[in-house]
Short mmCIF file of N, CA and C in Angstrom, two decimals:
data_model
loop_
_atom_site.label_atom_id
_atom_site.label_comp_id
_atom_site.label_asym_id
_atom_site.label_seq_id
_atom_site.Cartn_x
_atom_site.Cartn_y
_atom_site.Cartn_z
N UNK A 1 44.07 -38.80 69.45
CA UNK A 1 42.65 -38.84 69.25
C UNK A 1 41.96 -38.63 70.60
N UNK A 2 41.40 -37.70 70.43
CA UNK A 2 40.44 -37.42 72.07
C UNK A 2 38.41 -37.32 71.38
N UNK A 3 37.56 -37.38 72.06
CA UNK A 3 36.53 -38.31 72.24
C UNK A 3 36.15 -37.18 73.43
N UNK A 4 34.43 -36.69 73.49
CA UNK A 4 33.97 -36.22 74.29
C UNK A 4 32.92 -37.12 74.28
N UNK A 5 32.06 -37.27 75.51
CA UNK A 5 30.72 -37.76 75.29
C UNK A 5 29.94 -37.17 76.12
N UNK A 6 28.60 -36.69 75.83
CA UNK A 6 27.28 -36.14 76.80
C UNK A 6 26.19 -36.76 76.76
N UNK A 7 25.70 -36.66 77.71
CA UNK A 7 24.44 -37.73 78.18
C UNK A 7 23.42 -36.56 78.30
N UNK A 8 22.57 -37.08 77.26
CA UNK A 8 21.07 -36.19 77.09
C UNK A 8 19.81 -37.10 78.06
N UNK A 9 18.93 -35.33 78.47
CA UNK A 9 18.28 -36.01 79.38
C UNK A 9 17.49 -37.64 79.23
N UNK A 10 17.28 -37.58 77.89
CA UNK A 10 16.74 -38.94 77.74
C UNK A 10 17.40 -40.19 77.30
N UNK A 11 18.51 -39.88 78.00
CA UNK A 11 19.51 -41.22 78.07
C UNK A 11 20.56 -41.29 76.78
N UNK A 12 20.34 -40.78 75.77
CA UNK A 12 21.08 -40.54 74.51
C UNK A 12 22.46 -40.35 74.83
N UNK A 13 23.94 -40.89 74.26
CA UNK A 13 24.93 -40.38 74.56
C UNK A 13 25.21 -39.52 73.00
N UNK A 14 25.29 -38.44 72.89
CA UNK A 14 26.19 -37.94 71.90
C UNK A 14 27.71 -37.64 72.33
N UNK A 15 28.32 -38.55 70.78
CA UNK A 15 29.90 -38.71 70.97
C UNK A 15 30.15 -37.51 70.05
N UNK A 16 31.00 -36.85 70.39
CA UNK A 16 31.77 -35.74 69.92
C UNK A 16 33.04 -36.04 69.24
N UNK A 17 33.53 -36.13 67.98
CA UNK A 17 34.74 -36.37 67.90
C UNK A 17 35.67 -35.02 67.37
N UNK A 18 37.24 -35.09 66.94
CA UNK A 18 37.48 -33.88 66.48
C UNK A 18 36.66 -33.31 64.88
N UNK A 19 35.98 -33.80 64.38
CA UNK A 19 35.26 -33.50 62.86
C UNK A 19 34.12 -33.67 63.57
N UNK A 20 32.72 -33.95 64.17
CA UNK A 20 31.80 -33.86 64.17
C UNK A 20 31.38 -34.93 65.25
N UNK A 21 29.76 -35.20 65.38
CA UNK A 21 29.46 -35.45 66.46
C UNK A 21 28.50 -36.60 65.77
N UNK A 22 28.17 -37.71 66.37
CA UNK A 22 26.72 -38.75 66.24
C UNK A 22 26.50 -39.33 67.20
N UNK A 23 25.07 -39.63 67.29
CA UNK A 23 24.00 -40.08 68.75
C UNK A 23 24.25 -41.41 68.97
N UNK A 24 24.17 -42.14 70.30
CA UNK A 24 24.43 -43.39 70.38
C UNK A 24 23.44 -43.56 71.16
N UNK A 25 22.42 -44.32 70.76
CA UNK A 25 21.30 -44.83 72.00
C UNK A 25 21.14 -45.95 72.67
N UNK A 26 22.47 -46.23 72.47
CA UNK A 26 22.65 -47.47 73.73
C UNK A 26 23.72 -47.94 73.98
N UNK A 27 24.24 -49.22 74.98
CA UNK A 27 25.51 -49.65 74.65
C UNK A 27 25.09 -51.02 73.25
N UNK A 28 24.08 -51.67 73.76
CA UNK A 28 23.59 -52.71 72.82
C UNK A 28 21.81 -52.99 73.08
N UNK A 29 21.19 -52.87 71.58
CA UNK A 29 19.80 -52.92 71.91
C UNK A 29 19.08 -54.48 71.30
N UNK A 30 18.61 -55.26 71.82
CA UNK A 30 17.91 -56.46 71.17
C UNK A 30 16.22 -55.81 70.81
N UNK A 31 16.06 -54.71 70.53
CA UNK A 31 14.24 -54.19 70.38
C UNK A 31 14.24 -54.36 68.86
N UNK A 32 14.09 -54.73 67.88
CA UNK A 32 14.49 -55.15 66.09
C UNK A 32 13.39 -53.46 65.75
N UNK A 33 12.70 -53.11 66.67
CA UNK A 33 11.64 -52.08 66.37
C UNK A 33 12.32 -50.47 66.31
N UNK A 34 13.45 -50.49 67.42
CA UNK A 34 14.28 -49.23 67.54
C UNK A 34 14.88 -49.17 66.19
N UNK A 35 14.84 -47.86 65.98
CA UNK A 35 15.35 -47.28 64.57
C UNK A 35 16.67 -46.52 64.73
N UNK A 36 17.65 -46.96 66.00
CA UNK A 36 19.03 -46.63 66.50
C UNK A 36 19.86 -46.86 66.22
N UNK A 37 21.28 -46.09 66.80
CA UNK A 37 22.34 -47.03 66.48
C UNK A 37 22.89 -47.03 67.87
N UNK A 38 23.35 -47.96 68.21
CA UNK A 38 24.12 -48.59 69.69
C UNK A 38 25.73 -48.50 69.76
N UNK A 39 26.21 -48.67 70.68
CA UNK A 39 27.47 -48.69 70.57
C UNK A 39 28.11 -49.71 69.95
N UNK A 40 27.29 -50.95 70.38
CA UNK A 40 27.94 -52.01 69.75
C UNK A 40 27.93 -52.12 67.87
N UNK A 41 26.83 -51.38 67.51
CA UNK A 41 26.58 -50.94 66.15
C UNK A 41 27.85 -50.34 65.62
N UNK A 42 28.26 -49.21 66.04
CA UNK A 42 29.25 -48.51 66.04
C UNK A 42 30.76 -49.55 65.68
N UNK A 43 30.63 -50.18 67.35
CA UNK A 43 32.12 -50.69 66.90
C UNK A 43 32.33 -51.98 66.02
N UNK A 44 31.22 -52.51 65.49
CA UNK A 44 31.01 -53.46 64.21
C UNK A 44 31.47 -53.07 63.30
N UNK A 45 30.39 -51.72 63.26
CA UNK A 45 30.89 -51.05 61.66
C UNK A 45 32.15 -50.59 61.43
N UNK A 46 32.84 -50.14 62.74
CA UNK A 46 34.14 -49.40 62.92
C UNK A 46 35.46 -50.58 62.46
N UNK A 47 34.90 -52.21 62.71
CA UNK A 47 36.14 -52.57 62.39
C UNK A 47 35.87 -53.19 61.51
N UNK A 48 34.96 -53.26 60.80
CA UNK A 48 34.48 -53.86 59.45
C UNK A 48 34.89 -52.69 57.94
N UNK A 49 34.99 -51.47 58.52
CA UNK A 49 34.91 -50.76 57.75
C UNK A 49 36.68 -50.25 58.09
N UNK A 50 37.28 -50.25 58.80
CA UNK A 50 38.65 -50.74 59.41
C UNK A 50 39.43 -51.85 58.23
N UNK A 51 38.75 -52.75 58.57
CA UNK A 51 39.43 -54.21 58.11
C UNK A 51 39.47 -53.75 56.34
N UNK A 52 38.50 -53.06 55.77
CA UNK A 52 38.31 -53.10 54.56
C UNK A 52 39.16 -51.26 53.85
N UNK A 53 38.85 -50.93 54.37
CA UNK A 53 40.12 -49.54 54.51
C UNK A 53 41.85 -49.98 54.49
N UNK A 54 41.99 -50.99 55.15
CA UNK A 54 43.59 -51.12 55.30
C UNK A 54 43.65 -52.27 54.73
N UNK A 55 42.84 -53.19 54.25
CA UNK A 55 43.06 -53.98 53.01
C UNK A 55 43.63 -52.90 51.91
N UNK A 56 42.88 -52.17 51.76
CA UNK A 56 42.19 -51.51 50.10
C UNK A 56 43.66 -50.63 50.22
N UNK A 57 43.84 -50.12 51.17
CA UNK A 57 45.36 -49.00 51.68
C UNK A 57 46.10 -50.28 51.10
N UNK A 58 46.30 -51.18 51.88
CA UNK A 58 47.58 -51.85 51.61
C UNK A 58 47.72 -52.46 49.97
N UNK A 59 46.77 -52.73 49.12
CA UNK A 59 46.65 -53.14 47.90
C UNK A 59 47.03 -52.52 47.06
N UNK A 60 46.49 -50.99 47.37
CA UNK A 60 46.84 -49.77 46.61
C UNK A 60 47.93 -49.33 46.18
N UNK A 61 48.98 -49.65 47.76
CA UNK A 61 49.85 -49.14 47.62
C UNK A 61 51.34 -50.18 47.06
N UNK A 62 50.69 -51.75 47.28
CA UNK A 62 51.42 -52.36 46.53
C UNK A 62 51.37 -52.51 45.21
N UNK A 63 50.53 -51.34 44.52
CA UNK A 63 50.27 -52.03 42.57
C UNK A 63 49.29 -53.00 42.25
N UNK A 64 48.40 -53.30 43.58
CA UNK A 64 47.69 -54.12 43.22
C UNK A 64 46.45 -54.17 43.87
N UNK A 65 45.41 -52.84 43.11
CA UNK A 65 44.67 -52.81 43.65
C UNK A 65 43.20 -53.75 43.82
N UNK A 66 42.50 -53.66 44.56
CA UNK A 66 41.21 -54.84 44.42
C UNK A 66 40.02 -54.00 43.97
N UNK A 67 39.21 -54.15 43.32
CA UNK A 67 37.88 -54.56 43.12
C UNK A 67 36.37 -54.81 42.96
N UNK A 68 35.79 -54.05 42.71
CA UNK A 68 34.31 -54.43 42.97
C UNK A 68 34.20 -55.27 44.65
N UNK A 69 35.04 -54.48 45.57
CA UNK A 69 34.78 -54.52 46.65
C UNK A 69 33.70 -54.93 47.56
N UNK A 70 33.37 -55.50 48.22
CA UNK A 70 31.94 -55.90 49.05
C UNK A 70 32.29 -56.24 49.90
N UNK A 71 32.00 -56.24 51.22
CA UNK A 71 32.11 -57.23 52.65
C UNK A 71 31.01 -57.19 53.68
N UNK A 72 30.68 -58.27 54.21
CA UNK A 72 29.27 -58.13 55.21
C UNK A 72 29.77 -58.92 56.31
N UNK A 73 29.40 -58.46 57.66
CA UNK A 73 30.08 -58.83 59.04
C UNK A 73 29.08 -59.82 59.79
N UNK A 74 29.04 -60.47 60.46
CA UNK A 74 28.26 -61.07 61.17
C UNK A 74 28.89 -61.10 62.53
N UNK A 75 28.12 -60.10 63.88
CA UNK A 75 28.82 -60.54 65.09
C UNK A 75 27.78 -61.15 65.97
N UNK A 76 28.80 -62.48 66.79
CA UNK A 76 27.94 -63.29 67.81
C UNK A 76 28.55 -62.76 69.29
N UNK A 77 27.79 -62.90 70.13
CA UNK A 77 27.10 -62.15 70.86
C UNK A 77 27.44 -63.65 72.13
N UNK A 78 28.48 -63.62 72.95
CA UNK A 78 28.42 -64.53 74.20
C UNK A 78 27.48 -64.07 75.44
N UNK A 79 26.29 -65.25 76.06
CA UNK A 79 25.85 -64.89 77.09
C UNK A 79 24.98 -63.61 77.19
N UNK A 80 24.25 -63.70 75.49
CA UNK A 80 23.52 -62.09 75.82
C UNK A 80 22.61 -61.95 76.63
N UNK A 81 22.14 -63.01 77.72
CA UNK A 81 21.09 -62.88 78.85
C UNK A 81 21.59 -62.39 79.87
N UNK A 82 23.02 -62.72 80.30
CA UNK A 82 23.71 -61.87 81.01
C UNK A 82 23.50 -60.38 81.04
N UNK A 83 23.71 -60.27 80.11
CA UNK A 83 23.42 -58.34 79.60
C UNK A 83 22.40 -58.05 79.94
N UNK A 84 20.99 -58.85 79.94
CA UNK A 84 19.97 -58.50 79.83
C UNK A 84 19.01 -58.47 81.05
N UNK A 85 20.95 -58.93 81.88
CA UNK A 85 20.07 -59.18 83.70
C UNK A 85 18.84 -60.43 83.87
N UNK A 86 18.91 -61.54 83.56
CA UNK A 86 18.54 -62.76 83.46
C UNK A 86 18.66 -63.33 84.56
N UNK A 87 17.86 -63.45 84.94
CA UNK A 87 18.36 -64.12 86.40
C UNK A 87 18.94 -65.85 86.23
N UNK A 88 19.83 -65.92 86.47
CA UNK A 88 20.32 -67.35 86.73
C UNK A 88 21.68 -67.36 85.59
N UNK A 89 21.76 -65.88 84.98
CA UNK A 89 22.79 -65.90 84.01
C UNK A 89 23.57 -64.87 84.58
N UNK A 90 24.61 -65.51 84.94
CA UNK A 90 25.51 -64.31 85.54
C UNK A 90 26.83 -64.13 85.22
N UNK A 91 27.38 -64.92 83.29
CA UNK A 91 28.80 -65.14 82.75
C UNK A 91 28.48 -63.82 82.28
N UNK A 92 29.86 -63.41 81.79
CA UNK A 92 30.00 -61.97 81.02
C UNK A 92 29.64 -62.26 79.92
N UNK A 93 29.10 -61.17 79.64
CA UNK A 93 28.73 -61.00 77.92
C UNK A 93 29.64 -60.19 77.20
N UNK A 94 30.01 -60.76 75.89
CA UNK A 94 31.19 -60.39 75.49
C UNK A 94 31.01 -60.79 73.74
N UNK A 95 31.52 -59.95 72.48
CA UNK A 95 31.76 -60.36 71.66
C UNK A 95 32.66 -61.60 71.21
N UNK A 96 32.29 -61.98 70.93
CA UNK A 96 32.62 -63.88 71.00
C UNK A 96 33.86 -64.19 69.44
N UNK A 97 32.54 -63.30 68.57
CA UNK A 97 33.24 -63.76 67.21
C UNK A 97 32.96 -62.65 65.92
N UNK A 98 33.36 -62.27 65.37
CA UNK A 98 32.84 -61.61 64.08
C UNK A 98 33.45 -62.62 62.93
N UNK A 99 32.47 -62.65 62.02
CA UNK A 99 33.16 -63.56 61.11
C UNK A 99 32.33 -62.49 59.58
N UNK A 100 33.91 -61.73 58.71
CA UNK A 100 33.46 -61.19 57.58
C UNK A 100 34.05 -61.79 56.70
N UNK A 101 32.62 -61.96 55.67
CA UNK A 101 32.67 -62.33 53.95
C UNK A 101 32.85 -61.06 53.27
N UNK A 102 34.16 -61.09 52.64
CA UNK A 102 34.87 -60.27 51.99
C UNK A 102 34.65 -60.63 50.42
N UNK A 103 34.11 -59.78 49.58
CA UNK A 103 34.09 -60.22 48.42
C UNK A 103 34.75 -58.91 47.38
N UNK A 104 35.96 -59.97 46.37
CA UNK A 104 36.11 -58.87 45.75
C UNK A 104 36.58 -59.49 44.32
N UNK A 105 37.22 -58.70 43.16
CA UNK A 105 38.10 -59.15 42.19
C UNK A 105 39.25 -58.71 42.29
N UNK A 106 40.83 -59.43 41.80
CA UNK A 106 41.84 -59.11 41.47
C UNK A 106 42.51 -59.39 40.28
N UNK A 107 43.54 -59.01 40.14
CA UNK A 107 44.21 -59.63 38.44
C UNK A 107 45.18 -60.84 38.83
N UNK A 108 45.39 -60.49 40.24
CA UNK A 108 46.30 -61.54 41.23
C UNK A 108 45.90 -63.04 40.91
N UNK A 109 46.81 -64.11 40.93
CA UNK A 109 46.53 -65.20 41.50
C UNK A 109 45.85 -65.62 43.05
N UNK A 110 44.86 -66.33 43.27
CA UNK A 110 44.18 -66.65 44.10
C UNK A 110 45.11 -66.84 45.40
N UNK A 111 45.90 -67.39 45.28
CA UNK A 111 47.05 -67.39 46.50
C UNK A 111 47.99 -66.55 46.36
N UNK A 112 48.41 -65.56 45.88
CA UNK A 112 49.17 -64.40 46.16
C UNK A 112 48.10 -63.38 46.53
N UNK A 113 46.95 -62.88 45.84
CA UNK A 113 46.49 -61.89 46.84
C UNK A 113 45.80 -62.19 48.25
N UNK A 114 45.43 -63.49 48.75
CA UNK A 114 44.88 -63.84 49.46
C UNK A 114 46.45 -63.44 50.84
N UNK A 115 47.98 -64.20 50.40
CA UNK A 115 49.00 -63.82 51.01
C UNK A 115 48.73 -62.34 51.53
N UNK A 116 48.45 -61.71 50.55
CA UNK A 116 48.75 -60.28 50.62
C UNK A 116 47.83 -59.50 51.74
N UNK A 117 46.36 -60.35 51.52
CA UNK A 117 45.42 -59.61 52.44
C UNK A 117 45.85 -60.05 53.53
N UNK A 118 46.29 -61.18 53.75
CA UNK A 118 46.61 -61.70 55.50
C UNK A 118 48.18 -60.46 55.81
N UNK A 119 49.03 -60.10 54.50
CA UNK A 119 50.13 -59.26 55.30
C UNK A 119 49.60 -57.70 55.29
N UNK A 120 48.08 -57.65 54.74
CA UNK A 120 47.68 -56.20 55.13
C UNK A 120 46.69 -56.17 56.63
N UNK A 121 46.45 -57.15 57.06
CA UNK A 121 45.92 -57.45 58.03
C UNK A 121 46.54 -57.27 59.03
N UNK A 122 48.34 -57.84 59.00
CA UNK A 122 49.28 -57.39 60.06
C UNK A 122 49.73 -56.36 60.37
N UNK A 123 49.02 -55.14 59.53
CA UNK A 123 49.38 -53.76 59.88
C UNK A 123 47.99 -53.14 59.94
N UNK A 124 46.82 -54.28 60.36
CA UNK A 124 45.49 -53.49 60.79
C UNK A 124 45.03 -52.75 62.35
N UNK A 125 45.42 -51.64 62.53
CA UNK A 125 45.05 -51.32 63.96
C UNK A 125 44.02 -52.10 64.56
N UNK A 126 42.88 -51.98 63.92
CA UNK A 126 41.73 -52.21 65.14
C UNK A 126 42.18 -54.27 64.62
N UNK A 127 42.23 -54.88 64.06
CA UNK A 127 42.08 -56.35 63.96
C UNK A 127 43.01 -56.73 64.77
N UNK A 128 44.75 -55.73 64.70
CA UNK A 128 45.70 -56.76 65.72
C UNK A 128 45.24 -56.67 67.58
N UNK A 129 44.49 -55.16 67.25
CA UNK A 129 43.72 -54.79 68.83
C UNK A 129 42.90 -56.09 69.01
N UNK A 130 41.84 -56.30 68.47
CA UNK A 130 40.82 -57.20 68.38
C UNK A 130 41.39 -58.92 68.09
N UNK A 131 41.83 -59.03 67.96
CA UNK A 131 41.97 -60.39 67.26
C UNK A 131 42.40 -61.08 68.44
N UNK A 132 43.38 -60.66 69.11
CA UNK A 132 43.86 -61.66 70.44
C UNK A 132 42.86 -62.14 71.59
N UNK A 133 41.70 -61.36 71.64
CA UNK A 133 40.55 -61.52 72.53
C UNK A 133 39.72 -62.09 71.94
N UNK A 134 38.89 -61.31 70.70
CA UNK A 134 38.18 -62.17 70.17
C UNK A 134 38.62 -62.61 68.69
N UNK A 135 36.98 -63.86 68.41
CA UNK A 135 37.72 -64.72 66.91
C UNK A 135 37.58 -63.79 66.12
N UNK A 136 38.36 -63.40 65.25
CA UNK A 136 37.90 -62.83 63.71
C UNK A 136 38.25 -63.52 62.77
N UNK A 137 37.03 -63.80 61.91
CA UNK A 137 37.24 -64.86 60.90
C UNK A 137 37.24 -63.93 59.43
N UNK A 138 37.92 -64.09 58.92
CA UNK A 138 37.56 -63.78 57.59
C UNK A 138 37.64 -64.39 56.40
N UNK A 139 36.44 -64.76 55.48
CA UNK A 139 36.45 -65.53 54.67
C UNK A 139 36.37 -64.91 53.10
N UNK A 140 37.35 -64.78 52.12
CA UNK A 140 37.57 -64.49 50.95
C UNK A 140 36.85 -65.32 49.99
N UNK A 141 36.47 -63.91 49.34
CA UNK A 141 35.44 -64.77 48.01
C UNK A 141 36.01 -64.05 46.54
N UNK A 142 36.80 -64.53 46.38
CA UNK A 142 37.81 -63.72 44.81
C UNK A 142 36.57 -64.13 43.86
N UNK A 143 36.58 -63.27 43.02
CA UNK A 143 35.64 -63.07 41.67
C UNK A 143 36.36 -63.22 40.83
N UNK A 144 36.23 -64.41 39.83
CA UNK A 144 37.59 -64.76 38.74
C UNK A 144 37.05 -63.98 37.11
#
């Protein structure tokens, strides 16, 4: 996987990948008014939408697929004054925690597919990347 990026005069990075290209207007923005997407936007969605891809892969391919699918991410944000050049704050700022509510149905028993999502998890690229640094929580909501 190779990754180009260009910096437009007005600060914009467009990322280039091998299929196509999208704008990134920041690394992370606190303005609720910007109508952007940031990097940190990006890599939320990237492992939220990650985490729920190699669930759904791994279910599939055991005979047991899931569901009326849903999941929503919540990420916290360490020391975001740091970032923001604060004077008197000078710890790193760093993703701290994502914690996703996963909602779905199965035909499974409540503790066998729940097993199952934690052994599709152990073959998740971006979560085993992610997980040793920061928390990832994930909380299952089976639909009976």
């Amino acid at each position: 996987m190779k990754y180009r990026g260009i910096v437009k005069a007005d600060g914009e990075v467009t990322v280039y990948t091998e299929r196509g290209s999208f704008p990134c207007s920041a690394e992370m923005e606190f303005d609720s008014k910007k109508d952007t997407d940031t990097a940190v936007n990006y890599f939320s969605a990237g492992l939220l939408s990650g985490i729920l891809h190699g669930i759904l892969s791994y279910m599939k391919k055991d005979g047991n697929p899931l569901e009326e699918v849903e999941a929503k991410a919540e990420v916290v944000l360490d020391n975001p004054l740091s970032y923001l050049s604060v004077k008197g704050y000078e710890e790193t700022p760093r993703i701290a925690k994502v914690k996703v509510d996963l909602y779905f149905y199965s035909f499974l028993e409540e503790e066998e597919v729940l097993a199952k999502c934690e052994e599709a998890l152990k073959k998740n690229i971006l979560y085993q990347t992610l997980s040793p640094t920061v928390d990832i929580e994930i909380v299952y909501h089976l639909s009976l």
